[in-house]
Every structure is written in C-alpha cells, then in structure tokens.
PDB file of C-alpha atoms and ligand atoms in Angstrom:
ATOM      1  CA  MET A   1      -0.391 -10.745 -25.661  1.00  0.00           C
ATOM      2  CA  LYS A   2       2.482 -10.292 -23.311  1.00  0.00           C
ATOM      3  CA  LYS A   3       3.154 -12.032 -20.095  1.00  0.00           C
ATOM      4  CA  ILE A   4       4.338 -10.149 -17.024  1.00  0.00           C
ATOM      5  CA  GLU A   5       6.136 -12.136 -14.368  1.00  0.00           C
ATOM      6  CA  ILE A   6       6.239 -10.765 -10.858  1.00  0.00           C
ATOM      7  CA  SER A   7       8.579 -12.337  -8.346  1.00  0.00           C
ATOM      8  CA  THR A   8       8.759 -12.113  -4.586  1.00  0.00           C
ATOM      9  CA  GLU A   9      11.802 -12.231  -2.336  1.00  0.00           C
ATOM     10  CA  VAL A  10      11.428 -14.020   0.974  1.00  0.00           C
ATOM     11  CA  PHE A  11      14.465 -14.233   3.244  1.00  0.00           C
ATOM     12  CA  VAL A  12      14.485 -17.346   5.415  1.00  0.00           C
ATOM     13  CA  TYR A  13      16.531 -17.519   8.604  1.00  0.00           C
ATOM     14  CA  ASP A  14      17.020 -20.584  10.779  1.00  0.00           C
ATOM     15  CA  ASP A  15      18.546 -18.797  13.696  1.00  0.00           C
ATOM     16  CA  LEU A  16      17.451 -15.663  15.529  1.00  0.00           C
ATOM     17  CA  ASN A  17      21.086 -14.623  15.825  1.00  0.00           C
ATOM     18  CA  GLU A  18      21.203 -13.969  12.083  1.00  0.00           C
ATOM     19  CA  LEU A  19      18.936 -10.987  12.702  1.00  0.00           C
ATOM     20  CA  ARG A  20      19.736  -7.464  13.852  1.00  0.00           C
ATOM     21  CA  GLU A  21      19.204  -6.700  17.551  1.00  0.00           C
ATOM     22  CA  ILE A  22      16.199  -4.474  16.847  1.00  0.00           C
ATOM     23  CA  GLU A  23      14.627  -7.225  14.734  1.00  0.00           C
ATOM     24  CA  ILE A  24      15.027  -9.728  17.574  1.00  0.00           C
ATOM     25  CA  GLU A  25      13.517  -7.203  20.002  1.00  0.00           C
ATOM     26  CA  LEU A  26      10.549  -6.614  17.715  1.00  0.00           C
ATOM     27  CA  LEU A  27       9.904 -10.351  17.441  1.00  0.00           C
ATOM     28  CA  GLU A  28      10.060 -10.599  21.242  1.00  0.00           C
ATOM     29  CA  LYS A  29       7.466  -7.809  21.525  1.00  0.00           C
ATOM     30  CA  ALA A  30       5.194  -9.667  19.103  1.00  0.00           C
ATOM     31  CA  GLU A  31       5.656 -12.863  21.123  1.00  0.00           C
ATOM     32  CA  GLU A  32       4.745 -10.941  24.313  1.00  0.00           C
ATOM     33  CA  ALA A  33       1.606  -9.687  22.582  1.00  0.00           C
ATOM     34  CA  LEU A  34       0.329 -13.280  22.219  1.00  0.00           C
ATOM     35  CA  ALA A  35      -0.858 -12.826  25.810  1.00  0.00           C
ATOM     36  CA  LYS A  36      -3.151 -10.018  24.584  1.00  0.00           C
ATOM     37  CA  ALA A  37      -4.856 -12.196  21.964  1.00  0.00           C
ATOM     38  CA  TYR A  38      -8.580 -12.743  22.348  1.00  0.00           C
ATOM     39  CA  ALA A  39      -9.078 -15.835  20.229  1.00  0.00           C
ATOM     40  CA  PRO A  40     -11.692 -18.094  21.878  1.00  0.00           C
ATOM     41  CA  TYR A  41     -13.026 -19.245  18.474  1.00  0.00           C
ATOM     42  CA  SER A  42      -9.941 -20.119  16.432  1.00  0.00           C
ATOM     43  CA  GLU A  43      -7.601 -20.656  19.411  1.00  0.00           C
ATOM     44  CA  PHE A  44      -4.970 -19.307  17.017  1.00  0.00           C
ATOM     45  CA  LEU A  45      -2.972 -16.545  18.666  1.00  0.00           C
ATOM     46  CA  VAL A  46      -1.298 -13.816  16.642  1.00  0.00           C
ATOM     47  CA  GLY A  47       0.922 -11.116  18.118  1.00  0.00           C
ATOM     48  CA  SER A  48       2.316  -8.202  16.188  1.00  0.00           C
ATOM     49  CA  ALA A  49       4.687  -5.360  16.995  1.00  0.00           C
ATOM     50  CA  VAL A  50       5.586  -2.212  15.136  1.00  0.00           C
ATOM     51  CA  LEU A  51       8.681  -0.055  15.427  1.00  0.00           C
ATOM     52  CA  LEU A  52       8.137   3.616  14.678  1.00  0.00           C
ATOM     53  CA  GLU A  53      10.679   6.055  13.350  1.00  0.00           C
ATOM     54  CA  ASN A  54      10.828   7.790  16.752  1.00  0.00           C
ATOM     55  CA  GLY A  55      11.934   4.522  18.403  1.00  0.00           C
ATOM     56  CA  GLU A  56       8.558   3.733  19.985  1.00  0.00           C
ATOM     57  CA  ILE A  57       7.435   0.119  19.850  1.00  0.00           C
ATOM     58  CA  LEU A  58       3.760  -0.834  20.089  1.00  0.00           C
ATOM     59  CA  ASN A  59       2.319  -4.321  20.133  1.00  0.00           C
ATOM     60  CA  GLY A  60      -1.100  -5.891  19.812  1.00  0.00           C
ATOM     61  CA  ALA A  61      -2.891  -9.128  19.063  1.00  0.00           C
ATOM     62  CA  ASN A  62      -5.888 -10.587  17.229  1.00  0.00           C
ATOM     63  CA  GLN A  63      -9.301  -9.730  18.658  1.00  0.00           C
ATOM     64  CA  GLU A  64     -12.046 -12.174  17.739  1.00  0.00           C
ATOM     65  CA  ASN A  65     -15.805 -11.895  17.797  1.00  0.00           C
ATOM     66  CA  ALA A  66     -18.775 -14.299  17.854  1.00  0.00           C
ATOM     67  CA  ALA A  67     -19.720 -12.659  14.552  1.00  0.00           C
ATOM     68  CA  TYR A  68     -16.609 -14.022  12.834  1.00  0.00           C
ATOM     69  CA  SER A  69     -16.289 -11.371  10.137  1.00  0.00           C
ATOM     70  CA  THR A  70     -15.847  -8.784  12.891  1.00  0.00           C
ATOM     71  CA  CYS A  71     -12.516 -10.339  13.982  1.00  0.00           C
ATOM     72  CA  ILE A  72      -9.557  -7.969  13.786  1.00  0.00           C
ATOM     73  CA  CYS A  73      -6.126  -9.339  12.960  1.00  0.00           C
ATOM     74  CA  ALA A  74      -3.083  -8.533  15.085  1.00  0.00           C
ATOM     75  CA  GLU A  75      -1.361  -6.525  12.340  1.00  0.00           C
ATOM     76  CA  ARG A  76      -4.335  -4.195  11.834  1.00  0.00           C
ATOM     77  CA  THR A  77      -4.849  -3.898  15.592  1.00  0.00           C
ATOM     78  CA  VAL A  78      -1.313  -2.674  16.139  1.00  0.00           C
ATOM     79  CA  LEU A  79      -1.032  -0.485  13.033  1.00  0.00           C
ATOM     80  CA  SER A  80      -4.294   1.281  13.785  1.00  0.00           C
ATOM     81  CA  ALA A  81      -3.162   1.823  17.385  1.00  0.00           C
ATOM     82  CA  ALA A  82       0.069   3.352  16.035  1.00  0.00           C
ATOM     83  CA  ALA A  83      -1.882   5.571  13.625  1.00  0.00           C
ATOM     84  CA  THR A  84      -4.063   6.736  16.518  1.00  0.00           C
ATOM     85  CA  ILE A  85      -1.349   7.377  19.099  1.00  0.00           C
ATOM     86  CA  PHE A  86       1.378   8.607  16.710  1.00  0.00           C
ATOM     87  CA  PRO A  87      -0.480   9.651  13.537  1.00  0.00           C
ATOM     88  CA  LYS A  88       2.473  11.480  12.001  1.00  0.00           C
ATOM     89  CA  ILE A  89       5.222   8.993  12.839  1.00  0.00           C
ATOM     90  CA  LYS A  90       6.331   6.536  10.196  1.00  0.00           C
ATOM     91  CA  PRO A  91       6.231   2.778  10.973  1.00  0.00           C
ATOM     92  CA  VAL A  92       9.587   1.300   9.949  1.00  0.00           C
ATOM     93  CA  LEU A  93       9.439  -2.377  10.895  1.00  0.00           C
ATOM     94  CA  LEU A  94       6.660  -4.870  11.625  1.00  0.00           C
ATOM     95  CA  SER A  95       6.771  -8.303  13.236  1.00  0.00           C
ATOM     96  CA  VAL A  96       4.162 -11.059  13.368  1.00  0.00           C
ATOM     97  CA  VAL A  97       4.334 -14.115  15.631  1.00  0.00           C
ATOM     98  CA  VAL A  98       1.771 -16.927  15.559  1.00  0.00           C
ATOM     99  CA  LYS A  99       0.912 -19.666  18.027  1.00  0.00           C
ATOM    100  CA  ASN A 100      -1.609 -22.427  17.433  1.00  0.00           C
ATOM    101  CA  THR A 101      -2.780 -23.498  20.883  1.00  0.00           C
ATOM    102  CA  ASN A 102      -3.744 -26.940  19.530  1.00  0.00           C
ATOM    103  CA  LYS A 103      -0.533 -27.933  17.786  1.00  0.00           C
ATOM    104  CA  GLN A 104       3.134 -27.090  17.620  1.00  0.00           C
ATOM    105  CA  GLN A 105       3.543 -24.687  14.735  1.00  0.00           C
ATOM    106  CA  ASP A 106       7.048 -24.175  13.375  1.00  0.00           C
ATOM    107  CA  LYS A 107       6.322 -22.488  10.057  1.00  0.00           C
ATOM    108  CA  PRO A 108       5.867 -18.713  10.159  1.00  0.00           C
ATOM    109  CA  ALA A 109       2.544 -17.419   8.848  1.00  0.00           C
ATOM    110  CA  ALA A 110       2.331 -14.446   6.520  1.00  0.00           C
ATOM    111  CA  PRO A 111      -0.240 -11.663   7.005  1.00  0.00           C
ATOM    112  CA  CYS A 112      -3.665 -12.391   5.496  1.00  0.00           C
ATOM    113  CA  GLY A 113      -4.808 -10.634   2.324  1.00  0.00           C
ATOM    114  CA  GLU A 114      -6.708  -7.928   4.167  1.00  0.00           C
ATOM    115  CA  CYS A 115      -3.683  -7.153   6.337  1.00  0.00           C
ATOM    116  CA  ARG A 116      -1.411  -7.058   3.278  1.00  0.00           C
ATOM    117  CA  GLN A 117      -3.703  -4.417   1.800  1.00  0.00           C
ATOM    118  CA  TYR A 118      -3.744  -2.518   5.106  1.00  0.00           C
ATOM    119  CA  ILE A 119       0.058  -2.565   5.503  1.00  0.00           C
ATOM    120  CA  PHE A 120       0.434  -1.562   1.849  1.00  0.00           C
ATOM    121  CA  GLU A 121      -1.732   1.513   2.508  1.00  0.00           C
ATOM    122  CA  VAL A 122       0.453   2.500   5.473  1.00  0.00           C
ATOM    123  CA  GLU A 123       3.515   2.196   3.228  1.00  0.00           C
ATOM    124  CA  SER A 124       1.831   4.370   0.597  1.00  0.00           C
ATOM    125  CA  ARG A 125       0.738   6.919   3.198  1.00  0.00           C
ATOM    126  CA  PHE A 126       4.293   7.379   4.465  1.00  0.00           C
ATOM    127  CA  GLN A 127       5.915   6.631   1.101  1.00  0.00           C
ATOM    128  CA  SER A 128       8.205   4.175   2.768  1.00  0.00           C
ATOM    129  CA  GLU A 129       8.540   0.401   2.751  1.00  0.00           C
ATOM    130  CA  ILE A 130       7.876  -1.578   5.926  1.00  0.00           C
ATOM    131  CA  PRO A 131       9.904  -4.792   6.242  1.00  0.00           C
ATOM    132  CA  ILE A 132       7.876  -7.609   7.799  1.00  0.00           C
ATOM    133  CA  LEU A 133       9.323 -10.299  10.056  1.00  0.00           C
ATOM    134  CA  MET A 134       7.314 -13.511  10.555  1.00  0.00           C
ATOM    135  CA  LYS A 135       7.806 -16.231  13.125  1.00  0.00           C
ATOM    136  CA  ALA A 136       5.917 -19.131  14.692  1.00  0.00           C
ATOM    137  CA  GLN A 137       7.063 -21.238  17.650  1.00  0.00           C
ATOM    138  CA  SER A 138      10.488 -22.223  16.313  1.00  0.00           C
ATOM    139  CA  ASN A 139      13.591 -20.275  15.355  1.00  0.00           C
ATOM    140  CA  LYS A 140      12.611 -20.183  11.675  1.00  0.00           C
ATOM    141  CA  ILE A 141      11.989 -16.638  10.524  1.00  0.00           C
ATOM    142  CA  TYR A 142      10.688 -15.255   7.233  1.00  0.00           C
ATOM    143  CA  LYS A 143      11.364 -11.688   6.231  1.00  0.00           C
ATOM    144  CA  VAL A 144      10.094  -9.633   3.319  1.00  0.00           C
ATOM    145  CA  LYS A 145      11.266  -6.135   2.570  1.00  0.00           C
ATOM    146  CA  SER A 146       7.834  -4.659   2.109  1.00  0.00           C
ATOM    147  CA  ALA A 147       4.112  -5.442   1.986  1.00  0.00           C
ATOM    148  CA  SER A 148       4.219  -5.054  -1.791  1.00  0.00           C
ATOM    149  CA  GLN A 149       6.362  -8.206  -1.910  1.00  0.00           C
ATOM    150  CA  LEU A 150       3.284 -10.006  -0.593  1.00  0.00           C
ATOM    151  CA  LEU A 151       0.778  -8.081  -2.689  1.00  0.00           C
ATOM    152  CA  PRO A 152       1.651  -7.937  -6.381  1.00  0.00           C
ATOM    153  CA  LEU A 153      -0.554  -5.636  -8.482  1.00  0.00           C
ATOM    154  CA  ALA A 154      -1.897  -4.031  -5.322  1.00  0.00           C
ATOM    155  CA  PHE A 155      -5.020  -1.935  -5.622  1.00  0.00           C
ATOM    156  CA  GLN A 156      -3.955   1.570  -4.694  1.00  0.00           C
ATOM    157  CA  LYS A 157      -4.798   5.246  -4.543  1.00  0.00           C
ATOM    158  CA  SER A 158      -3.622   5.831  -8.104  1.00  0.00           C
ATOM    159  CA  ASP A 159      -6.213   3.302  -9.345  1.00  0.00           C
ATOM    160  CA  LEU A 160      -8.966   5.615  -8.099  1.00  0.00           C
ATOM    161  CA  ILE A 161      -7.886   8.635 -10.113  1.00  0.00           C
TER     162      ILE A 161
HETATM  163  N1  THU B   1      -5.094 -13.562  12.043  1.00  0.00           N
HETATM  164  C1  THU B   1      -4.291 -12.494  12.322  1.00  0.00           C
HETATM  165  O1  THU B   1      -4.328 -11.930  13.426  1.00  0.00           O
HETATM  166  N2  THU B   1      -3.453 -12.062  11.355  1.00  0.00           N
HETATM  167  C2  THU B   1      -3.361 -12.604  10.112  1.00  0.00           C
HETATM  168  O2  THU B   1      -2.685 -12.062   9.249  1.00  0.00           O
HETATM  169  C3  THU B   1      -4.053 -13.862   9.820  1.00  0.00           C
HETATM  170  C4  THU B   1      -5.107 -14.266  10.769  1.00  0.00           C
HETATM  171  C5  THU B   1      -6.025 -14.026  13.067  1.00  0.00           C
HETATM  172  C6  THU B   1      -7.474 -13.785  12.735  1.00  0.00           C
HETATM  173  C7  THU B   1      -8.154 -14.831  13.598  1.00  0.00           C
HETATM  174  O3  THU B   1      -8.317 -14.297  14.906  1.00  0.00           O
HETATM  175  C8  THU B   1      -7.137 -15.955  13.669  1.00  0.00           C
HETATM  176  O4  THU B   1      -5.895 -15.411  13.255  1.00  0.00           O
HETATM  177  C9  THU B   1      -7.478 -17.153  12.787  1.00  0.00           C
HETATM  178  O5  THU B   1      -7.716 -16.755  11.487  1.00  0.00           O
END
C-alpha cells in the first residue's frame, strides 16, 4: 500500500487592491451579474464572469427552476455562453461572486462539484489552466490557479480511453 497526498493552494486576499486591475474588473463584472440571477427558490445569488483570450468579458448568473435539479449554476451559464459565442477562444480567467439575500455573507464560496468538473473540461479542451477568483460581500477574496486545484483526481478524457 502506498499513500498519495494531494494538496491544494488557495490564495487568500483581504483587500481588493492586492489584485491585478483585470482581476478587480472581472470581480466587478461578476458582481454586476448578480442582477441577472433568477433564484426565487434559494434566494442565493451567484454571478460569474469570464475573460477570454481576445479580451472579451462575458458574465452570467444562476438560473433556477421549480424542478430543482434543472437549476444551472452561474459558472456553467457563463462558460457555455462563451463556448457558444466564441467557441474557439480560450477562457483565461473566471470570477465568482455570491450574495445570500437573507444574510450578510463574507466568506467566498467555491464552485460546486459539477461546476468544478465543467471548468476542468474547459481547461482540458483548451489545454490551459483557468485561475478562479471567488468573492462574497466583503473584501475577502480566494483565488486558485486552476480548476484542478479544486478537483483532485478529476475524471477526464484519458479515463475513457
Ligand atoms: N450555485 C451556483 O450558481 N454556483 C455554484 O457553484 C454553487 C451553487 C447556485 C445554484 C443555486 O441556484 C444556488 O446557487 C443555491 O445552490
């Protein structure tokens, strides 16, 4: 028997000014997208923005449904929009901002498991890591360098061959 240890790096910032200008802009675009959330069931708003290699920025938000399992998270909403509008352009940075309409939320939330798998696939497709910025309603920010930091032992294309 041998034990494999897998570690994750999460960078924690307490001040927006510690970030690069483009990172701040991308968080602002995710914050703006909170207004596009359709979340009458959870009342939990999630906005996400993606920066593409050509400089385009797209944003989107969670879209809920009375049949709960049909809900689409903000990250998958925006990444599938990017793949539809700019199918050949590589996403290079992703931001996620959350807002709980029933309580002040200071701690950033990380993408759910399904979104981690989705972002991982986009990274594999373009063979390029996508750093992810996470923020709630305070100046605390989490950053990981890639979806694989959030998804150790990811199921991937090579597992199918
Ligand atoms: N949600 C997202 O949009 N992204 C995530 O990564 C986690 C959860 C949404 C789904 C649902 O509309 C609400 O947050 C509560 O789970």
